[in-house]
Short mmCIF file of C-alpha atoms in Angstrom, two decimals:
data_model
loop_
_atom_site.label_atom_id
_atom_site.label_comp_id
_atom_site.label_asym_id
_atom_site.label_seq_id
_atom_site.Cartn_x
_atom_site.Cartn_y
_atom_site.Cartn_z
CA MET A 154 51.62 149.75 97.06
CA LYS A 155 52.65 147.87 93.80
CA ARG A 156 52.20 148.18 90.28
CA ILE A 157 53.41 146.78 87.96
CA LEU A 158 55.14 147.93 84.35
CA VAL A 159 55.82 151.73 85.94
CA PRO A 160 54.35 154.70 84.39
CA VAL A 161 55.57 157.21 86.47
CA VAL A 162 58.84 158.38 85.75
CA ALA A 163 60.78 158.11 89.34
CA SER A 164 63.86 159.17 91.65
CA LEU A 165 67.23 160.26 93.73
CA MET A 166 68.63 158.17 96.89
CA LEU A 167 67.71 160.80 100.25
CA LEU A 168 69.01 160.28 103.33
CA GLY A 169 67.06 162.26 105.99
CA CYS A 170 68.21 160.92 109.62
CA GLY A 171 66.26 162.12 112.62
CA ALA A 172 69.17 159.93 115.19
CA PRO A 173 72.30 161.38 114.53
CA LYS A 174 73.06 165.04 115.50
CA GLN A 175 71.70 167.33 112.44
CA SER A 176 75.40 169.26 113.75
CA ASP A 177 77.22 166.15 112.83
CA THR A 178 75.69 165.31 109.02
CA ALA A 179 76.13 168.23 108.45
CA LEU A 180 79.94 169.12 110.05
CA ILE A 181 80.38 166.02 107.28
CA ALA A 182 78.43 167.04 104.49
CA ASP A 183 79.99 170.52 104.37
CA PHE A 184 83.21 169.78 103.85
CA TYR A 185 82.73 166.71 100.90
CA ALA A 186 80.59 169.62 99.18
CA HIS A 187 84.20 171.50 99.86
CA ILE A 188 86.77 168.96 98.73
CA LEU A 189 85.05 167.18 95.70
CA SER A 190 84.60 170.30 94.19
CA ASN A 191 87.54 171.52 92.03
CA LYS A 192 88.55 174.48 93.73
CA PRO A 193 91.39 174.51 96.51
CA VAL A 194 90.47 174.14 99.72
CA GLU A 195 91.93 176.75 101.95
CA ASP A 196 93.80 175.18 105.10
CA ALA A 197 91.96 177.91 107.59
CA TYR A 198 88.78 175.70 106.43
CA ILE A 199 90.75 171.96 107.42
CA GLU A 200 91.99 173.14 110.66
CA SER A 201 88.41 174.61 111.03
CA VAL A 202 87.26 170.74 110.62
CA LEU A 203 89.88 168.65 111.20
CA SER A 204 90.55 166.79 115.09
CA LYS A 205 94.17 168.72 115.81
CA GLU A 206 95.64 164.79 116.28
CA LEU A 207 94.15 164.06 112.52
CA LEU A 208 95.47 167.26 110.58
CA ALA A 209 98.82 167.01 112.34
CA THR A 210 98.59 162.94 110.29
CA LEU A 211 97.73 165.26 107.16
CA TRP A 212 100.41 167.25 107.24
CA GLU A 213 102.16 166.94 103.66
CA ALA A 214 105.79 168.97 104.80
CA ASP A 215 107.57 167.10 102.56
CA TYR A 216 105.77 167.74 99.00
CA ILE A 217 103.37 170.19 99.02
CA ASP A 218 103.12 171.49 102.64
CA THR A 219 99.54 171.80 102.47
CA TYR A 220 97.10 169.27 104.05
CA SER A 221 96.42 166.10 102.46
CA TYR A 222 92.57 166.28 103.22
CA TRP A 223 92.37 164.11 99.07
CA VAL A 224 92.54 160.54 101.90
CA PHE A 225 89.51 161.43 102.06
CA ARG A 226 88.12 160.78 98.69
CA THR A 227 88.81 157.50 96.25
CA GLY A 228 92.18 158.85 95.08
CA ALA A 229 90.94 158.63 91.68
CA GLN A 230 92.97 161.01 89.47
CA ASP A 231 89.67 161.69 86.83
CA GLY A 232 87.32 160.66 85.48
CA PRO A 233 83.69 159.61 83.10
CA SER A 234 82.10 162.65 84.34
CA SER A 235 82.43 166.00 86.47
CA GLU A 236 79.46 164.78 89.06
CA SER A 237 80.80 164.54 92.76
CA GLY A 238 78.81 164.76 95.45
CA VAL A 239 77.34 163.79 98.61
CA LYS A 240 74.54 160.36 97.74
CA ALA A 241 73.89 159.50 101.42
CA ILE A 242 75.79 159.98 104.86
CA GLU A 243 74.38 156.79 107.13
CA PRO A 244 75.31 156.80 111.02
CA LEU A 245 76.99 153.85 111.74
CA GLY A 246 77.54 154.97 115.71
CA GLU A 247 79.67 155.71 118.63
CA GLY A 248 79.84 158.99 116.72
CA TRP A 249 81.10 157.04 112.72
CA TYR A 250 79.55 158.13 109.93
CA ARG A 251 79.65 155.81 106.72
CA VAL A 252 78.97 158.98 103.67
CA ILE A 253 78.06 157.51 100.24
CA TYR A 254 79.27 159.89 97.22
CA SER A 255 80.32 160.95 93.34
CA ASP A 256 83.76 161.47 93.09
CA MET A 257 83.64 162.89 89.49
CA GLY A 258 81.50 159.68 88.32
CA HIS A 259 83.39 156.82 90.26
CA SER A 260 81.94 155.53 93.63
CA GLY A 261 83.65 156.42 96.73
CA ILE A 262 82.51 155.01 100.23
CA THR A 263 84.50 156.84 103.49
CA ASP A 264 84.37 156.45 107.51
CA ILE A 265 84.10 159.16 109.07
CA GLN A 266 84.18 159.93 112.79
CA VAL A 267 83.05 163.40 115.05
CA LYS A 268 84.07 164.14 118.44
CA ASP A 269 83.42 167.80 119.54
CA GLY A 270 82.31 169.32 116.00
CA LYS A 271 85.53 167.82 114.74
CA ILE A 272 86.40 165.12 112.24
CA CYS A 273 88.63 162.89 114.10
CA ALA A 274 89.26 160.28 112.28
CA TYR A 275 88.49 158.74 109.10
CA LYS A 276 88.95 155.03 106.87
CA PRO A 277 87.41 153.39 103.46
CA GLY A 278 84.31 152.21 104.00
CA LEU A 279 82.89 148.69 102.49
CA GLU A 280 79.80 148.65 100.27
CA GLU A 281 79.04 145.31 101.28
CA ASP A 282 78.28 146.18 104.96
CA THR A 283 75.72 148.93 105.04
CA TYR A 284 72.45 148.20 105.57
CA LEU A 285 70.81 150.64 102.97
CA THR A 286 72.23 147.46 100.25
CA ALA A 287 70.86 144.96 102.71
CA ILE A 288 68.11 146.49 101.77
CA GLY A 289 68.53 146.94 98.13
CA ARG A 290 69.41 142.94 98.22
CA TYR A 291 65.64 142.71 100.59
CA MET A 292 64.26 144.55 97.50
CA GLN A 293 66.45 142.95 94.51
CA GLU A 294 64.32 139.56 96.23
CA LEU A 295 60.82 140.99 95.73
CA GLY A 296 61.64 141.91 91.89
CA SER A 297 62.38 138.07 91.48
CA HIS A 298 58.51 138.11 91.92
CA TYR A 299 57.63 140.28 89.03
CA THR A 300 57.86 139.80 85.42
CA PRO A 301 61.30 138.64 85.17
CA ALA A 302 63.62 140.79 83.28
CA GLU A 303 67.60 140.86 82.45
CA HIS A 304 68.42 143.95 84.54
CA CYS A 305 66.71 144.36 88.81
CA ILE A 306 67.39 147.88 90.34
CA PRO A 307 65.96 148.82 93.34
CA PHE A 308 65.73 152.13 95.00
CA ASN A 309 65.38 154.34 97.93
CA LEU A 310 64.21 157.26 98.96
CA ILE A 311 63.86 157.74 102.31
CA VAL A 312 62.65 159.48 105.29
CA ASP A 313 64.45 159.02 108.21
CA ALA A 314 67.04 156.59 109.78
CA ASP A 315 67.44 155.56 113.69
CA ALA A 316 70.56 153.39 113.73
CA SER A 317 71.48 153.38 117.20
CA ASN A 318 70.99 150.01 117.98
CA PRO A 319 72.75 147.72 115.55
CA ASP A 320 70.13 144.40 116.97
CA ASP A 321 67.38 146.86 115.19
CA ILE A 322 67.90 149.58 112.51
CA ARG A 323 64.80 151.08 111.74
CA VAL A 324 64.94 153.13 107.70
CA TRP A 325 61.30 153.98 107.43
CA GLY A 326 60.80 155.03 103.99
CA ASP A 327 59.13 154.14 100.51
CA PHE A 328 61.99 151.30 98.23
CA TRP A 329 61.58 150.64 95.27
CA VAL A 330 62.45 147.48 92.94
CA GLU A 331 62.02 148.01 89.28
CA ASN A 332 62.80 145.07 86.92
CA TYR A 333 64.12 146.18 83.09
CA ASN A 334 65.38 144.16 79.86
CA GLN A 335 68.59 146.23 77.92
CA SER A 336 68.01 147.25 74.03
CA ALA A 337 71.12 149.15 72.62
CA ASP A 338 71.99 151.62 75.25
CA THR A 339 67.92 151.59 76.45
CA LEU A 340 66.67 149.67 79.50
CA LEU A 341 62.92 148.75 79.21
CA ALA A 342 61.24 148.85 81.63
CA VAL A 343 59.59 145.54 82.37
CA SER A 344 57.98 145.98 86.15
CA GLY A 345 58.44 146.93 88.89
CA GLY A 346 56.83 148.47 91.96
CA SER A 347 56.60 150.94 95.44
CA TYR A 348 56.98 149.51 98.96
CA PRO A 349 56.44 152.60 100.92
CA GLY A 350 57.09 151.06 105.02
CA CYS A 351 59.80 150.50 107.51
CA MET A 352 62.88 147.91 107.08
CA HIS A 353 65.11 146.77 110.12
CA VAL A 354 68.19 145.69 109.89
CA LYS A 355 70.71 144.54 111.68
CA LYS A 356 74.39 143.62 111.85
CA THR A 357 75.55 139.90 112.06
CA THR A 358 78.88 138.61 111.99
CA SER A 359 79.36 138.51 107.92
CA GLY A 360 77.19 142.08 106.84
CA PHE A 361 73.95 143.16 107.60
CA GLU A 362 69.94 142.10 106.65
CA VAL A 363 66.67 143.11 106.45
CA SER A 364 64.50 140.95 109.56
CA GLN A 365 61.48 142.33 108.94
CA PHE A 366 60.11 144.67 106.81
CA GLU A 367 56.19 145.96 108.17
CA ALA A 368 55.07 147.47 104.53
CA VAL A 369 52.12 150.17 104.20
CA GLU A 370 49.22 148.01 103.34
CA ASP A 371 47.52 149.28 99.53
CA GLY A 372 44.17 150.62 98.79
CA SER A 373 41.50 151.35 101.71
CA SER A 374 43.87 151.12 105.02
CA PHE A 375 46.95 153.20 103.29
CA THR A 376 46.25 155.38 105.48
CA ARG A 377 45.86 154.48 108.54
CA THR A 378 48.61 151.79 108.24
CA ALA A 379 51.00 154.44 107.34
CA LYS A 380 50.11 156.31 110.47
CA ALA A 381 50.97 153.66 112.18
CA ILE A 382 54.22 152.99 111.00
CA PHE A 383 55.38 156.26 110.58
CA GLY A 384 54.14 158.07 113.26
CA ASP A 385 55.00 161.90 112.99
CA ARG A 386 57.30 161.05 110.42
CA TYR A 387 53.84 160.26 107.87
CA LYS A 388 53.89 163.96 106.39
CA SER A 389 57.27 163.52 105.64
CA LEU A 390 56.24 160.42 103.97
CA MET A 391 53.54 161.87 101.97
CA ALA A 392 55.62 164.94 100.83
CA LEU A 393 58.17 162.76 99.63
CA MET A 394 55.17 160.18 98.03
CA SER A 395 53.99 163.20 96.14
CA ASP A 396 57.45 164.87 94.83
CA ASP A 397 58.81 163.65 91.05
CA GLU A 398 61.16 165.23 90.55
CA ALA A 399 62.85 163.19 94.00
CA ARG A 400 61.49 159.92 92.51
CA LYS A 401 63.08 160.82 89.05
CA CYS A 402 66.46 162.12 90.79
CA ALA A 403 66.84 158.86 92.60
CA ARG A 404 65.74 156.40 89.63
CA ILE A 405 68.91 158.15 87.87
CA GLN A 406 71.29 157.40 89.72
CA SER A 407 70.39 154.37 91.31
CA ILE A 408 70.67 153.59 87.31
CA ARG A 409 73.52 155.00 87.27
CA ASP A 410 75.65 153.60 89.85
CA TYR A 411 74.37 149.89 88.51
CA ALA A 412 75.64 151.13 84.64
CA GLU A 413 79.48 151.93 86.62
CA SER A 414 78.83 148.85 88.70
CA THR A 415 78.63 146.19 85.53
CA GLY A 416 80.19 147.80 83.07
CA LEU A 417 77.27 148.56 81.01
CA PRO A 418 76.90 151.38 78.70
CA ILE A 419 73.25 152.75 79.68
CA SER A 420 72.36 156.48 78.18
CA CYS A 421 68.14 155.97 79.01
CA TYR A 422 65.29 154.02 80.67
CA LYS A 423 62.55 154.21 78.69
CA ASP A 424 58.61 153.73 81.11
CA GLU A 425 56.44 151.68 78.71
CA GLY A 426 54.33 154.37 76.47
CA TRP A 427 56.56 157.21 78.14
CA PRO A 428 59.54 158.77 75.85
CA ALA A 429 62.90 157.67 77.16
CA VAL A 430 64.89 159.45 80.34
CA SER A 431 68.78 160.54 79.93
CA VAL A 432 70.43 159.30 82.35
CA LYS A 433 73.37 161.32 81.63
#
């Protein structure tokens, strides 16, 4: 479903993973909602979500007699904005999950392991070592076939993911690529398109890479191919594709992340014939 000079105001990186246990992802999401807030986190809450073994390594008796839960964050003392929150939780297998989040405007990645309903281990995550960044590289390659521009910024609207097999991680969603030229602090949309379908990603010794993309066909073949590829996820796909606000949030988040990683002064984007949209 390709469109040139996309006029639609678009979207946020949403992840609704069906493969991992919902209780695990809900536990992690709730934990990060607590520790990313500006309010003190009660010891009783920390003790309810972390394993005893992990708690023993986090007790700061010589410092302030509390748990050092801040090790799960970026370590930044302040940031460019007050915005903090989880962007995505990716299943990595064997109870591990990659948490991608914003910490006062700073991008953060932490790997979390859950066992028996408790967070039991953590380690810093590497952005290059995710299937979502592999999909991003794949979409940038697709973007090179559109009208060229100064910046290519893809974003994803994820319906579901199954990471149980590292040789064939399947990600169903609506994958977007947008090319922009820059004018002062505004990104001017030049070209781009939408690609609903299923990405097949494999883990290699050098990271992740897309091995196959099952794309939904255009026109009269759309419904038939979408139902074949998405199966019982078809209704979720259609709901997500019709959600203009979700698309707009995902697009804004992708531009924010791009601006932060490149240091570009970007405050809004503009589609041809439409008003500029603030990304702040």
